[in-house]
mmCIF file of C-alpha atoms in Angstrom:
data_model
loop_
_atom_site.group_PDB
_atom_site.id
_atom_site.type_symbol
_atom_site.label_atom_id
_atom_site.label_comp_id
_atom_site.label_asym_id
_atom_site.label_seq_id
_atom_site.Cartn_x
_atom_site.Cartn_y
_atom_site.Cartn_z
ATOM 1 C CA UNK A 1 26.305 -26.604 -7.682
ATOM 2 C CA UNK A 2 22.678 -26.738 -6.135
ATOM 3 C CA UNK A 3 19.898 -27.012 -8.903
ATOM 4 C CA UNK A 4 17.833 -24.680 -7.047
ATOM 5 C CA UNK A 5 14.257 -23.448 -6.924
ATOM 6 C CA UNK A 6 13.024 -20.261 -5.439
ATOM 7 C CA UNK A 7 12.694 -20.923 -1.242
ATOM 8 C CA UNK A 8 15.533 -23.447 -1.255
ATOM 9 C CA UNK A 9 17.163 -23.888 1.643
ATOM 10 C CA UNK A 10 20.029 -23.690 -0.361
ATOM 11 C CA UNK A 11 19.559 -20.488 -1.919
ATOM 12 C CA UNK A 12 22.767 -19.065 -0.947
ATOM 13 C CA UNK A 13 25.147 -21.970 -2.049
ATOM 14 C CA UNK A 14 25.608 -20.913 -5.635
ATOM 15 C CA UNK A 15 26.679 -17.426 -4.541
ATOM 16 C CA UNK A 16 29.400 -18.429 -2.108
ATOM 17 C CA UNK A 17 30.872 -20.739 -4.694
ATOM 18 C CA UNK A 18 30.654 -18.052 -7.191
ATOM 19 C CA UNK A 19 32.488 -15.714 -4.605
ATOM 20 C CA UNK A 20 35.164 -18.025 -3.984
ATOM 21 C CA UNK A 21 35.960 -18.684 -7.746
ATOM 22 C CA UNK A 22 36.074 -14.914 -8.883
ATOM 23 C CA UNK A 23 39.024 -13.942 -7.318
ATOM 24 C CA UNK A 24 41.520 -16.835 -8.824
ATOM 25 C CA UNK A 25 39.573 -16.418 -12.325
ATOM 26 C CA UNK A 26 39.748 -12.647 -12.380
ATOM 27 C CA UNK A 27 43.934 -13.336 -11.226
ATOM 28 C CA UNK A 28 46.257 -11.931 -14.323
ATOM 29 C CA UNK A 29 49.343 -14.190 -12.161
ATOM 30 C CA UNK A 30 48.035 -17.346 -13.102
ATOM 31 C CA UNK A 31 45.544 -19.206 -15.136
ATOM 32 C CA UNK A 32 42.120 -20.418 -13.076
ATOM 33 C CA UNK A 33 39.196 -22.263 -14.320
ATOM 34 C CA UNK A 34 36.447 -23.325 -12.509
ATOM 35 C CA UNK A 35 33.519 -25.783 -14.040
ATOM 36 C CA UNK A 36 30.670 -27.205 -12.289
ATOM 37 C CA UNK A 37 27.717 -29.806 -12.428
ATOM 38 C CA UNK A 38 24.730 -30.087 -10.674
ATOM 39 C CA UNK A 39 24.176 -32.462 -7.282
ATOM 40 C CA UNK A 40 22.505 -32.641 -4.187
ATOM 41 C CA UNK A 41 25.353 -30.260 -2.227
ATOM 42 C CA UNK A 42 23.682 -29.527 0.612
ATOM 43 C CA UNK A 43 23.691 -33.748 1.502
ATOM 44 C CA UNK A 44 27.408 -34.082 2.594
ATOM 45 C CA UNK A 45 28.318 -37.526 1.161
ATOM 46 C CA UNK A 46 31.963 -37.341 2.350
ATOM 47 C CA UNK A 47 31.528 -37.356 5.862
ATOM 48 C CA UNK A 48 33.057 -39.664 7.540
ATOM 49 C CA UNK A 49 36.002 -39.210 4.777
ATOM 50 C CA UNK A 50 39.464 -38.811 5.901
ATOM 51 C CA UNK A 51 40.609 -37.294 2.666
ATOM 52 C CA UNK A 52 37.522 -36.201 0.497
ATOM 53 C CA UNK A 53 39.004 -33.797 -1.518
ATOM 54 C CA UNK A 54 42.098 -33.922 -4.377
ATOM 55 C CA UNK A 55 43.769 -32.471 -6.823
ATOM 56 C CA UNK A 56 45.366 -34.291 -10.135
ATOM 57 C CA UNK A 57 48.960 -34.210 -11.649
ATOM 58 C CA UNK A 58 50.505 -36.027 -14.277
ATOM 59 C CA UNK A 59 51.922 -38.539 -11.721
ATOM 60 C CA UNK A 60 50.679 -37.810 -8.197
ATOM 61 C CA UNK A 61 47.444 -36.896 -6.472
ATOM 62 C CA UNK A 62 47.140 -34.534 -3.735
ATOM 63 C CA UNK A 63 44.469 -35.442 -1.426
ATOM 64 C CA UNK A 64 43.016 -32.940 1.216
ATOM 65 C CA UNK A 65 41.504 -33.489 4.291
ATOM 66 C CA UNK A 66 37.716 -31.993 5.131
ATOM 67 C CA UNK A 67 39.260 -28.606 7.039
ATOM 68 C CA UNK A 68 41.884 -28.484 4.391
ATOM 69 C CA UNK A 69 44.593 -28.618 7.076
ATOM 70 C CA UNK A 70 46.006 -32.105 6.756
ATOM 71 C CA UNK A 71 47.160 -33.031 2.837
ATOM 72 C CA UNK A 72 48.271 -36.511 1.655
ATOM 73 C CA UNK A 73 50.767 -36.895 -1.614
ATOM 74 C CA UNK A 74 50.057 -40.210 -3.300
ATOM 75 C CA UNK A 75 52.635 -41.673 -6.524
ATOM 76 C CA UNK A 76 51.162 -44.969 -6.907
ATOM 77 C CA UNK A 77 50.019 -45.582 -10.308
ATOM 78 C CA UNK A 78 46.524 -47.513 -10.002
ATOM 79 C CA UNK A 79 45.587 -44.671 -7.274
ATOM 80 C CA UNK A 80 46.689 -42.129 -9.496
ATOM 81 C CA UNK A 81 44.742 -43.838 -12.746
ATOM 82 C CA UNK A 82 41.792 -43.804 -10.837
ATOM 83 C CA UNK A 83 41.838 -40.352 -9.463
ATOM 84 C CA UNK A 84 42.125 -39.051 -13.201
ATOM 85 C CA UNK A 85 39.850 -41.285 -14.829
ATOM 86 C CA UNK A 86 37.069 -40.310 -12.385
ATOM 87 C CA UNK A 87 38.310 -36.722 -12.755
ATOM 88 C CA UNK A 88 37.676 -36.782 -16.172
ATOM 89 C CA UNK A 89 34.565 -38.489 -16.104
ATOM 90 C CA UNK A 90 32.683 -35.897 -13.906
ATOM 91 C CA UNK A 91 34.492 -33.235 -16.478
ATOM 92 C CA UNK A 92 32.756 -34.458 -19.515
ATOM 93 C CA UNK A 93 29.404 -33.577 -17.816
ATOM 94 C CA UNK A 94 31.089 -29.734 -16.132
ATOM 95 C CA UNK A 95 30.476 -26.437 -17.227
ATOM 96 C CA UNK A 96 32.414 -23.619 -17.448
ATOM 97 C CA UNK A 97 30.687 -21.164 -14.413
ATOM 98 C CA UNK A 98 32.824 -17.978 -15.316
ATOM 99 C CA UNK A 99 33.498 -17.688 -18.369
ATOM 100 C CA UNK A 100 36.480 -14.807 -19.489
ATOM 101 C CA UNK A 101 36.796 -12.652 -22.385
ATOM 102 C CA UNK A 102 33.385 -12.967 -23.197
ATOM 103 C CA UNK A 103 31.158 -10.407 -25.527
ATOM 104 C CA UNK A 104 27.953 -8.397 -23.692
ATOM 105 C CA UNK A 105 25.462 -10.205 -23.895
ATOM 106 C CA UNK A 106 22.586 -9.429 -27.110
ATOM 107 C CA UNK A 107 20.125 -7.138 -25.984
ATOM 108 C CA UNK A 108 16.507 -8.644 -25.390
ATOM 109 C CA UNK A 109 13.309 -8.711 -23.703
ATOM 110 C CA UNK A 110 14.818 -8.756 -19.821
ATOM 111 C CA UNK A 111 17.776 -6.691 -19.309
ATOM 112 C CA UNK A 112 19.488 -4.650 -16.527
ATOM 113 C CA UNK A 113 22.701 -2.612 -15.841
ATOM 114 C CA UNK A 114 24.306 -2.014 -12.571
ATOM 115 C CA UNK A 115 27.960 0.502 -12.489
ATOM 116 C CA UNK A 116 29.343 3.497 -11.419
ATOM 117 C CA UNK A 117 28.189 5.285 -14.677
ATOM 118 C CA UNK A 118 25.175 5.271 -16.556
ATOM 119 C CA UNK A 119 25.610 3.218 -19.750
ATOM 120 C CA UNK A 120 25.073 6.467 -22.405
ATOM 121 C CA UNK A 121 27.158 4.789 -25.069
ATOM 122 C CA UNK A 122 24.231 2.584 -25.598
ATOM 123 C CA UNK A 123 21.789 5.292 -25.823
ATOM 124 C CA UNK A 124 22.939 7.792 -27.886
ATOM 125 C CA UNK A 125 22.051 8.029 -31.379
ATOM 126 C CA UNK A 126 24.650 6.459 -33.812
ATOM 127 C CA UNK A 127 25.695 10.127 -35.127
ATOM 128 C CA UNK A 128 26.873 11.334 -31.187
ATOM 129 C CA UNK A 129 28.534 7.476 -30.361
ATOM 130 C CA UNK A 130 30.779 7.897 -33.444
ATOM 131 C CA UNK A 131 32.217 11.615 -31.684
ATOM 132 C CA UNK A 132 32.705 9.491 -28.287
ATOM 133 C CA UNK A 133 35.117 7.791 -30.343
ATOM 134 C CA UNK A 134 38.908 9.130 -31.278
ATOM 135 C CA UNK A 135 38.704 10.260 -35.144
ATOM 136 C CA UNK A 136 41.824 7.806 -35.229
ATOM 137 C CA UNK A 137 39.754 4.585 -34.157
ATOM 138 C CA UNK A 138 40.702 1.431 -36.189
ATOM 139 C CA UNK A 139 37.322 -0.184 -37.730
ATOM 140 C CA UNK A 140 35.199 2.187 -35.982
ATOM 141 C CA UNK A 141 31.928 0.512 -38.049
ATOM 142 C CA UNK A 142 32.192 -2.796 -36.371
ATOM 143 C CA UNK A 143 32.848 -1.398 -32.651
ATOM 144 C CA UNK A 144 29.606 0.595 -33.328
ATOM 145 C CA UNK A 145 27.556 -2.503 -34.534
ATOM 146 C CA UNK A 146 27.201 -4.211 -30.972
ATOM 147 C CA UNK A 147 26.169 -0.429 -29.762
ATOM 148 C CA UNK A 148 23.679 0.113 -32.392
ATOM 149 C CA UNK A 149 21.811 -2.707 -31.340
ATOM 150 C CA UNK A 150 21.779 -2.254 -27.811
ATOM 151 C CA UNK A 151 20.351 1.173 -28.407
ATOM 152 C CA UNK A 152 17.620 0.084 -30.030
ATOM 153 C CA UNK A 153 16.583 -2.250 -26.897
ATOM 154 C CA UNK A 154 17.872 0.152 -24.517
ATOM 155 C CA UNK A 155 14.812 2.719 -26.261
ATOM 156 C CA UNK A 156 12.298 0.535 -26.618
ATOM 157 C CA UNK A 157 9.111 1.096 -24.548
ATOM 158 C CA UNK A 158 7.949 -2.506 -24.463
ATOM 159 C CA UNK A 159 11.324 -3.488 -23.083
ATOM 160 C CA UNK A 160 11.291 -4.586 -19.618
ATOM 161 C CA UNK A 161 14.554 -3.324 -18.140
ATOM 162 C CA UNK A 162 15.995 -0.793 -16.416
ATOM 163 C CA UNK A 163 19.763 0.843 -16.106
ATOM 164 C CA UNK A 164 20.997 1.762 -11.894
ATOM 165 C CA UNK A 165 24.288 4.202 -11.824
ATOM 166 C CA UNK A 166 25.743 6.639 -9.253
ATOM 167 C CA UNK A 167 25.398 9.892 -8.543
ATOM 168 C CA UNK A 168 28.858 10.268 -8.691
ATOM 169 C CA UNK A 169 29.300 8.615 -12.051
ATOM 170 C CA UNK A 170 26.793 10.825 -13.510
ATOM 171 C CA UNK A 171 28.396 14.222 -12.419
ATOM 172 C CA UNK A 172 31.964 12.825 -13.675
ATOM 173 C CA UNK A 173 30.205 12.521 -17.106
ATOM 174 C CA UNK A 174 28.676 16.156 -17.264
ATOM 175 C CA UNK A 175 31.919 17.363 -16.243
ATOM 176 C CA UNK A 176 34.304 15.549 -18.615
ATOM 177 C CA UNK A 177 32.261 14.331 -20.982
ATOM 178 C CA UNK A 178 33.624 10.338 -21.059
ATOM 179 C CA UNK A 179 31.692 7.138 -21.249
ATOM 180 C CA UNK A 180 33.356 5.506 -18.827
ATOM 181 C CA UNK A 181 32.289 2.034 -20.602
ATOM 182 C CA UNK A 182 34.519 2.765 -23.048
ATOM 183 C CA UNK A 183 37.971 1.917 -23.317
ATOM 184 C CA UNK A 184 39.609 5.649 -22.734
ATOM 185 C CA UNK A 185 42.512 4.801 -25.161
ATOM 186 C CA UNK A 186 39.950 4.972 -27.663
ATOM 187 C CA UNK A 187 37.471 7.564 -26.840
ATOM 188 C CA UNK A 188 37.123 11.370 -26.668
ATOM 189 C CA UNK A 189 34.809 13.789 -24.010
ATOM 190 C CA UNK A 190 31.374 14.583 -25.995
ATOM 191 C CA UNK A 191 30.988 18.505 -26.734
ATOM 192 C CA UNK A 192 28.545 20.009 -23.699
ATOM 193 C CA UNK A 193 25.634 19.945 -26.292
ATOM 194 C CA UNK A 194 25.767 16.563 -26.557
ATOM 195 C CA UNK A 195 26.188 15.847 -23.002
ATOM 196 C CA UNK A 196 23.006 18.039 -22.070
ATOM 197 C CA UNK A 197 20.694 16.250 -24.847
ATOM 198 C CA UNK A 198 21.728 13.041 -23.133
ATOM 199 C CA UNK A 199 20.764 14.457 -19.679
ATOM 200 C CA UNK A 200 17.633 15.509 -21.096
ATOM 201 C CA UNK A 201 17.503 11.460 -22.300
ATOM 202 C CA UNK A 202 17.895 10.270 -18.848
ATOM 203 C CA UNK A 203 15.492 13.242 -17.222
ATOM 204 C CA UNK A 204 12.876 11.329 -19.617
ATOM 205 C CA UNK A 205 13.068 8.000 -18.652
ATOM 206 C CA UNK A 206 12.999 8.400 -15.118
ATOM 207 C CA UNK A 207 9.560 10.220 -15.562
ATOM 208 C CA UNK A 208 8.008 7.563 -16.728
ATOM 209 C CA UNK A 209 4.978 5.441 -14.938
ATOM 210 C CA UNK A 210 7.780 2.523 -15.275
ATOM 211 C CA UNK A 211 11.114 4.227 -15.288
ATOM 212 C CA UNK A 212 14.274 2.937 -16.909
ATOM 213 C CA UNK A 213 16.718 4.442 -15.379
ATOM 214 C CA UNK A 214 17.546 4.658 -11.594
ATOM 215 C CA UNK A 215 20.636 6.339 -9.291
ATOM 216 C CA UNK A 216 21.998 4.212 -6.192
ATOM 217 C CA UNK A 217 22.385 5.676 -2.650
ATOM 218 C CA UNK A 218 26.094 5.180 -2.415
ATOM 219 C CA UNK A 219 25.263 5.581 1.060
ATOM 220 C CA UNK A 220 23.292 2.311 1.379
ATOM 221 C CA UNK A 221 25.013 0.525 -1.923
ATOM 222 C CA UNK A 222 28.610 1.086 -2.349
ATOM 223 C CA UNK A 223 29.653 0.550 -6.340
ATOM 224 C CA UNK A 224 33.211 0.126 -7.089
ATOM 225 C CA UNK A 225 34.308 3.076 -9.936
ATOM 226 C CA UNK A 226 36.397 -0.710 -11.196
ATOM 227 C CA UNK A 227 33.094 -2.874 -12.063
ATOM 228 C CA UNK A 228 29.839 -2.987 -14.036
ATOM 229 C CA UNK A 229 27.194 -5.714 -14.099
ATOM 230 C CA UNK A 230 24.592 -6.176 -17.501
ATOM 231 C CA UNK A 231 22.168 -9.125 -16.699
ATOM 232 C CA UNK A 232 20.441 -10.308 -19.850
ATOM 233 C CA UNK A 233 17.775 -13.403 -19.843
ATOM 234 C CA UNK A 234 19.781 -16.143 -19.920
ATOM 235 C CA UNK A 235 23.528 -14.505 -19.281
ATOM 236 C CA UNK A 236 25.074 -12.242 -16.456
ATOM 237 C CA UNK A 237 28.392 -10.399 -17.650
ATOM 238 C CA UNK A 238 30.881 -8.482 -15.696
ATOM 239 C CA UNK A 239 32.974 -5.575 -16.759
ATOM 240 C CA UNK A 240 36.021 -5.068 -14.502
ATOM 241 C CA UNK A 241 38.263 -2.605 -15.033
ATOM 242 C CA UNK A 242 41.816 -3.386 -15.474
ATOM 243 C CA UNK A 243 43.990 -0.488 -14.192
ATOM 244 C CA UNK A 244 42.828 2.443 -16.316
ATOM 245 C CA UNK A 245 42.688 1.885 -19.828
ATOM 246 C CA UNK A 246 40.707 -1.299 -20.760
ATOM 247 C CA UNK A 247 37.896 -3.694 -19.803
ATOM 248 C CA UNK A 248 37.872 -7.175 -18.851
ATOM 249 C CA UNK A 249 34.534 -9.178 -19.654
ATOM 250 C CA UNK A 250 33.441 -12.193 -17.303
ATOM 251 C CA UNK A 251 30.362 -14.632 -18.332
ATOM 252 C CA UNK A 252 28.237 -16.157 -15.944
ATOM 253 C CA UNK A 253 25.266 -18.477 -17.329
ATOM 254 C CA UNK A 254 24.421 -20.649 -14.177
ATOM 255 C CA UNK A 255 20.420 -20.553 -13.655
ATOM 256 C CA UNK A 256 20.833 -20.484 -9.957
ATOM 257 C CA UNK A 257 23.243 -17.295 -10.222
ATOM 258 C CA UNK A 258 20.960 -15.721 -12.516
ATOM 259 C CA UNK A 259 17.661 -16.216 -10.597
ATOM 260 C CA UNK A 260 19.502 -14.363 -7.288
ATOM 261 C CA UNK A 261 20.309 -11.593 -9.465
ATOM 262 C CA UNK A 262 16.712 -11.398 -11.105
ATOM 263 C CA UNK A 263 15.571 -11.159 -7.296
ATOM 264 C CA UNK A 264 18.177 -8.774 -6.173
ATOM 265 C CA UNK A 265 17.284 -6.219 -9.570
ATOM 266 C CA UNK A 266 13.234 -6.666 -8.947
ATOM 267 C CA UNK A 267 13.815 -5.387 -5.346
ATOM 268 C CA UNK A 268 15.987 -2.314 -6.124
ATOM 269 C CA UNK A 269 12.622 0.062 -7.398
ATOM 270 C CA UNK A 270 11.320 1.223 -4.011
ATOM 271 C CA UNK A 271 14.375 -0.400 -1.939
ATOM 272 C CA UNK A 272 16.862 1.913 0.314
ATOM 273 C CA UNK A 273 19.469 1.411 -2.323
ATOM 274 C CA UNK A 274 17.514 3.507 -5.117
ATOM 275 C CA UNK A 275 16.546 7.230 -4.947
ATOM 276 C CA UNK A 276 12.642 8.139 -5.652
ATOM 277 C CA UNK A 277 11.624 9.632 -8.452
ATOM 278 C CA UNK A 278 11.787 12.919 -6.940
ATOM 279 C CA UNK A 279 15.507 12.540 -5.944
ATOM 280 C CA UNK A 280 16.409 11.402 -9.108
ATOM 281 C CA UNK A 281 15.563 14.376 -10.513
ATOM 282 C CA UNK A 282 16.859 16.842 -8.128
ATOM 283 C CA UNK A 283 20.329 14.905 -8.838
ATOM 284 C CA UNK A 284 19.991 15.298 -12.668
ATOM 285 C CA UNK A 285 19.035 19.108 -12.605
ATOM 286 C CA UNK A 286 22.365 19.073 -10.300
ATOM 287 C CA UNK A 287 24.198 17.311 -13.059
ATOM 288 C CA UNK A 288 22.776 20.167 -15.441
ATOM 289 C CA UNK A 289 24.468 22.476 -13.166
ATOM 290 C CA UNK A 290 27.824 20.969 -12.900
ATOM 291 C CA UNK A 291 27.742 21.030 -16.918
ATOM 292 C CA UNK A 292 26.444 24.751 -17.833
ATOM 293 C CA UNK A 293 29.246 26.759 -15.846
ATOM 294 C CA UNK A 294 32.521 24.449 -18.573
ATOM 295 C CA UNK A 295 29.468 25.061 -21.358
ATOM 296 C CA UNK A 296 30.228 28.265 -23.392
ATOM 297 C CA UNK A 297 28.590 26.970 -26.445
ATOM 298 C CA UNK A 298 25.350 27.112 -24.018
ATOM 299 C CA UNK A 299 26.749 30.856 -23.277
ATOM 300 C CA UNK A 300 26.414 31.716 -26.446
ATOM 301 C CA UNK A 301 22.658 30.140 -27.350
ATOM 302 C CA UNK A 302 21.751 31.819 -24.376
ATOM 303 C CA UNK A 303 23.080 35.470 -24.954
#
């Protein structure tokens, strides 16, 4: 990996190596692990190298040639000694880049949220996150402990951060009532009450001078339904969703990966990939909309 600082020519390195590792790591066929360790990788010291790349077995090496198209098998033992002992050596001093099964990351000063839904579990007051889960949830008071404490940094005015969701997303909410970052084998739709006095939430924060909360042009920025991104100070996690049911949680703490990210969510406010303000608004009175007509308890408060 390139230790990188902002305007290197390298900027883009990290990213491609992070784009070729995610789809082994994320692969539920086999087991994948990349590490890393910092060098000068943009100054090609193999050239000239026949075979500069390999992979270790017990008893063999696998050397690879520079377009990957020639391969060389090699048994003898003091080739096959060295190979692992200098394997090892640069492993002592590797990272893990992704990182599965990982928690969210704590909530804190710098924080931002990317998905297909807006992330409601984690502001809602404790009372309405407990209905969101099924009355038959096993240890229901430590699932809400992580949530509790990402609400209060999700509401705090001093926080800088800010959460980006669909349009789409939002309307599938008012209409069913789900947090889609919840497992759906243990949650249950909110009652339309609930779901209004967390529009109302969102109608808030995007009226502010520095608003929290902002809806992507799918038109511009496509967002899988499958994946969600939280980016905290000094850790990026990814949610991806494994067929319907359940989440899988992916840790990336490389500083180069982070700082590309930190660029990419500074530029969204005011980019073609966010609505205004005014849009933003005119889509949440639209998710009112979609609501009221499956509402009849707002029938009745209104008779």
């Amino acid at each position: 990996m390139s230790k990188m600082q902002p305007g290197s020519d390298a900027v883009r390195h990290n990213l491609n190596v992070v784009s070729a590792a995610l789809p082994p790591s994320l692969s539920a066929c086999f087991h994948y692990q990349a590490f890393f360790y910092y060098d000068n990788c943009m100054n090609d010291k193999n050239y000239g190298i026949l075979y500069p790349y390999y992979a270790v077995f017990n008893s063999s090496i696998m050397l690879f040639s520079l377009d990957m198209e020639d391969a060389l098998l090699c048994r003898d033992k003091n080739m096959v000694q060295s190979f692992q002992s200098q394997f090892n050596r640069r492993l002592c001093h590797c990272r893990e880049i992704i990182c599965s099964g990982q928690s969210l990351p704590e909530p804190c000063k710098a924080a931002y949220t990317l998905g297909y839904s807006p992330c409601l579990i984690a502001l809602s007051d404790p009372e309405t996150a407990v209905l969101a889960f099924r009355e038959d949830t096993k240890n229901l008071s430590t699932l809400l402990q992580p949530i509790t404490k990402r609400l209060t940094a999700g509401l705090d005015p001093e926080a800088m951060h800010c959460h980006y969701f669909t349009e789409q997303g939002l309307i599938e909410f008012a209409r069913t009532g789900f947090f889609m970052e919840l497992p759906r084998s243990l949650s249950r739709p909110l009652a339309p009450r609930h779901r209004l006095a967390l529009l109302d939430l969102l109608q808030k924060g995007c009226c502010l001078d520095r608003p929290v909360f902002g809806i992507v042009n799918t038109d511009a920025f496509r967002i899988p339904r499958c994946l969600s991104l939280t980016m905290a100070r000094q850790d990026f996690s990814l949610l991806r969703r494994i067929g319907c049911a359940d989440w899988d949680i992916i840790s990336i703490q490389e500083s180069g990966i982070l700082m590309a990210l930190d660029d990419f969510f500074s530029s969204l406010p005011g980019s073609p990939y966010v609505y205004t303000k005014a849009q933003a608004l005119s889509i949440l009175e639209h998710a009112r909309k979609a609501l009221l007509p499956e509402s009849p308890e707002h029938a009745c408060e209104n008779r």
